[in-house]
Short mmCIF file of N, CA and C in Angstrom, two decimals:
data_model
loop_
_atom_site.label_atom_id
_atom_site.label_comp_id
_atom_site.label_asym_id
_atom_site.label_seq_id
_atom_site.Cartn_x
_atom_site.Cartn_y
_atom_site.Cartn_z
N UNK V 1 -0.22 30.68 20.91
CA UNK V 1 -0.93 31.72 20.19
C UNK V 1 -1.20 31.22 18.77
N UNK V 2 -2.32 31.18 18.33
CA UNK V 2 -2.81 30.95 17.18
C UNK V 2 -2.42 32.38 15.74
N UNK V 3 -2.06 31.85 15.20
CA UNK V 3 -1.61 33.01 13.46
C UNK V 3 -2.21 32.73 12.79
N UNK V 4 -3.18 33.89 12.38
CA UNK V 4 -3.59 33.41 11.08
C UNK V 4 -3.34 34.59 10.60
N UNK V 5 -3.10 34.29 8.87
CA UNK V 5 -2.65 35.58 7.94
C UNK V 5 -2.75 34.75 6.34
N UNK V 6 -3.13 35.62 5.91
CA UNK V 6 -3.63 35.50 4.38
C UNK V 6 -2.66 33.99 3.90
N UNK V 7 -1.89 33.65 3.97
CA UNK V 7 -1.15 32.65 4.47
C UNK V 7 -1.13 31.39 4.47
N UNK V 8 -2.34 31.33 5.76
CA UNK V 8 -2.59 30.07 6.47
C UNK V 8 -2.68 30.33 7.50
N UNK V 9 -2.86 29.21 8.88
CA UNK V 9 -3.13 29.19 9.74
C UNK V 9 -1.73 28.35 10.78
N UNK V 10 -1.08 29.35 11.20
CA UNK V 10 -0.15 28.10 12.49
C UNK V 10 -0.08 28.43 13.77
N UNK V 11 0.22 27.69 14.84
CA UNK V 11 0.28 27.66 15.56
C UNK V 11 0.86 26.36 16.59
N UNK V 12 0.74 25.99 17.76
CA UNK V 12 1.70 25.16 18.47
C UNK V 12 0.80 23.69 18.26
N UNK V 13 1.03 22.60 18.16
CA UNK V 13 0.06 21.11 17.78
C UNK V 13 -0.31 20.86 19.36
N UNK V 14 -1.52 20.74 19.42
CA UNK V 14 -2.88 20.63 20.53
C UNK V 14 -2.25 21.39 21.61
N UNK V 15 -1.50 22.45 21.49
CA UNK V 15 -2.26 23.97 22.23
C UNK V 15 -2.53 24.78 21.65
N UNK V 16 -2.64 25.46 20.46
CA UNK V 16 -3.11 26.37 19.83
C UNK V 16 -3.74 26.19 18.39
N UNK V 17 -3.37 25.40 17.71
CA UNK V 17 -4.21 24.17 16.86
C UNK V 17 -4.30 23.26 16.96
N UNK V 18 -5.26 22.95 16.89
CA UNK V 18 -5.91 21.92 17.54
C UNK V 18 -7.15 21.15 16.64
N UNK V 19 -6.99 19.74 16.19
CA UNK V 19 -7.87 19.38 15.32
C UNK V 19 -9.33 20.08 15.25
N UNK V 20 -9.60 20.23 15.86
CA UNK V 20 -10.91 21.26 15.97
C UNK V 20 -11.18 22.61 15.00
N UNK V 21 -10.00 22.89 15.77
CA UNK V 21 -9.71 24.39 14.70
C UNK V 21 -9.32 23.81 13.27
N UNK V 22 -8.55 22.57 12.94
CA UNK V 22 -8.68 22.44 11.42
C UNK V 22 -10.10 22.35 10.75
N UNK V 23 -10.52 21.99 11.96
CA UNK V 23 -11.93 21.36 11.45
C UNK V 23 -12.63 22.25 10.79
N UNK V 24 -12.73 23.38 11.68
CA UNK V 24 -13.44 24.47 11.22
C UNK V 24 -12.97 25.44 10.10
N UNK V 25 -12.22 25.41 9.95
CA UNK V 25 -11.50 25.99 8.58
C UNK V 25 -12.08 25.44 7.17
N UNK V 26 -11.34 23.85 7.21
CA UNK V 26 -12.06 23.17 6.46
C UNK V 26 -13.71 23.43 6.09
N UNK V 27 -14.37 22.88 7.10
CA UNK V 27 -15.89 23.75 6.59
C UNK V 27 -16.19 24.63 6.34
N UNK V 28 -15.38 25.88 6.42
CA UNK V 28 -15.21 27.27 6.32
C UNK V 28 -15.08 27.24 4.41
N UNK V 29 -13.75 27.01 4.34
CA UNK V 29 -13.15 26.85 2.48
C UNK V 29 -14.24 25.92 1.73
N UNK V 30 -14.57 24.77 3.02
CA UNK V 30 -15.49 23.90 1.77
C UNK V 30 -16.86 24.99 1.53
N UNK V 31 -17.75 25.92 2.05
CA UNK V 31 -18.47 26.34 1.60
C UNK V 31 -17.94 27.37 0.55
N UNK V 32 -17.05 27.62 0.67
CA UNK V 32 -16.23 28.72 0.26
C UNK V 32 -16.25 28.10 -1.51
N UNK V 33 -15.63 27.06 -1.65
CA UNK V 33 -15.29 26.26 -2.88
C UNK V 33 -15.97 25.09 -2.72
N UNK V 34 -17.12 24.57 -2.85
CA UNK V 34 -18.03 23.61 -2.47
C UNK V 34 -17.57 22.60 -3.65
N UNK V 35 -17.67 23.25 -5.06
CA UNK V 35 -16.61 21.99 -6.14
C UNK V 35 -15.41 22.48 -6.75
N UNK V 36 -14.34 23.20 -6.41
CA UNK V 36 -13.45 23.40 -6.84
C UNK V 36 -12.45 22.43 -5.67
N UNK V 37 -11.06 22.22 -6.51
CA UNK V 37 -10.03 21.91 -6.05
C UNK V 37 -8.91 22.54 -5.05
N UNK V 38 -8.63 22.74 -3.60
CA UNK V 38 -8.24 23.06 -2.43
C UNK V 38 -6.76 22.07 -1.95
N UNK V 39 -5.83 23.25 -2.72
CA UNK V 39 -4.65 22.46 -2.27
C UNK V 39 -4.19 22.62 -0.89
N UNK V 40 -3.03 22.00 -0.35
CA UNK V 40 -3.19 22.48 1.18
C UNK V 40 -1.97 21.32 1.59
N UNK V 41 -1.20 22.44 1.88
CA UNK V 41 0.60 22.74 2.52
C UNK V 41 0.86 22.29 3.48
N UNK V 42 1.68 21.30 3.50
CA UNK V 42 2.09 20.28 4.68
C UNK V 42 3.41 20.10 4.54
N UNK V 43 4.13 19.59 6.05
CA UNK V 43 5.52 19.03 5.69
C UNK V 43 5.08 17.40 6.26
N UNK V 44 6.07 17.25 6.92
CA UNK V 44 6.48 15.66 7.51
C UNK V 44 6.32 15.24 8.66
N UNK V 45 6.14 16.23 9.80
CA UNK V 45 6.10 16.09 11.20
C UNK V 45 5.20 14.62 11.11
N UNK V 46 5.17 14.36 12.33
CA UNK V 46 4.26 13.22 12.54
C UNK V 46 2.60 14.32 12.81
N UNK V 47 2.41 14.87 13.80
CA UNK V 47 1.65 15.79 13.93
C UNK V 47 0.82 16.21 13.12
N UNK V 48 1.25 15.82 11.87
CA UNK V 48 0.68 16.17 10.23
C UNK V 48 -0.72 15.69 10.40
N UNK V 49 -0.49 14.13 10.80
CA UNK V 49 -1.71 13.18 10.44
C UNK V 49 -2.92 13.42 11.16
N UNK V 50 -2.77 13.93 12.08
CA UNK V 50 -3.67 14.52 12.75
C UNK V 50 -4.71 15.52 11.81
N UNK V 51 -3.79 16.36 11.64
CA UNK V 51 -4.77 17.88 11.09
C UNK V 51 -5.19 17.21 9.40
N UNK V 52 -4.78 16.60 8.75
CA UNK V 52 -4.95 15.94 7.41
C UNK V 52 -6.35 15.03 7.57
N UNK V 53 -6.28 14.66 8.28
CA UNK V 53 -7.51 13.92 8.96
C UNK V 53 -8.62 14.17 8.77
N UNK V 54 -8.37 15.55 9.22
CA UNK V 54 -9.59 16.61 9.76
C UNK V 54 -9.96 16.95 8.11
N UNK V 55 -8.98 17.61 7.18
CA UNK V 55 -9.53 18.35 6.07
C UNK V 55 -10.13 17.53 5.25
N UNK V 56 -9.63 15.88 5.54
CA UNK V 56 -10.30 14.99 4.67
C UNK V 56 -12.02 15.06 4.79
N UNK V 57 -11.69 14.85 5.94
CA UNK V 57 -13.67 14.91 6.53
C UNK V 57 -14.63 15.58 5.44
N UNK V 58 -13.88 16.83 4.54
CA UNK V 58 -14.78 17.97 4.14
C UNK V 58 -14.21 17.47 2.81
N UNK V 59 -13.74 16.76 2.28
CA UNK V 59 -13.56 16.77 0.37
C UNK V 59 -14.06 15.78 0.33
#
């Protein structure tokens, strides 16, 4: 099951988020803040590199 709440976004790594869905977020905030600065909350998992990937695409 996917969560989203004022928050952020979590859910289980490639069953319920799923690089895709970072994807779209990302393009979502980047129109949102097209030149402002977009920090963005991570730990250590390996799993990380995956979704980090994705938000790079859009800065």
């Amino acid at each position: 099951m996917l969560i989203r709440s004022i928050s952020g976004v979590r859910g289980l790594v490639k069953t319920d988020l799923l690089p895709e869905t970072c994807a779209a977020y990302a393009a979502a905030v980047h129109t949102m803040f097209p030149d402002g600065v977009i920090m963005i909350g991570r730990d250590t998992r390996p799993q990380e590199n995956i979704y980090r990937m994705q938000w790079w695409k859009y800065s």
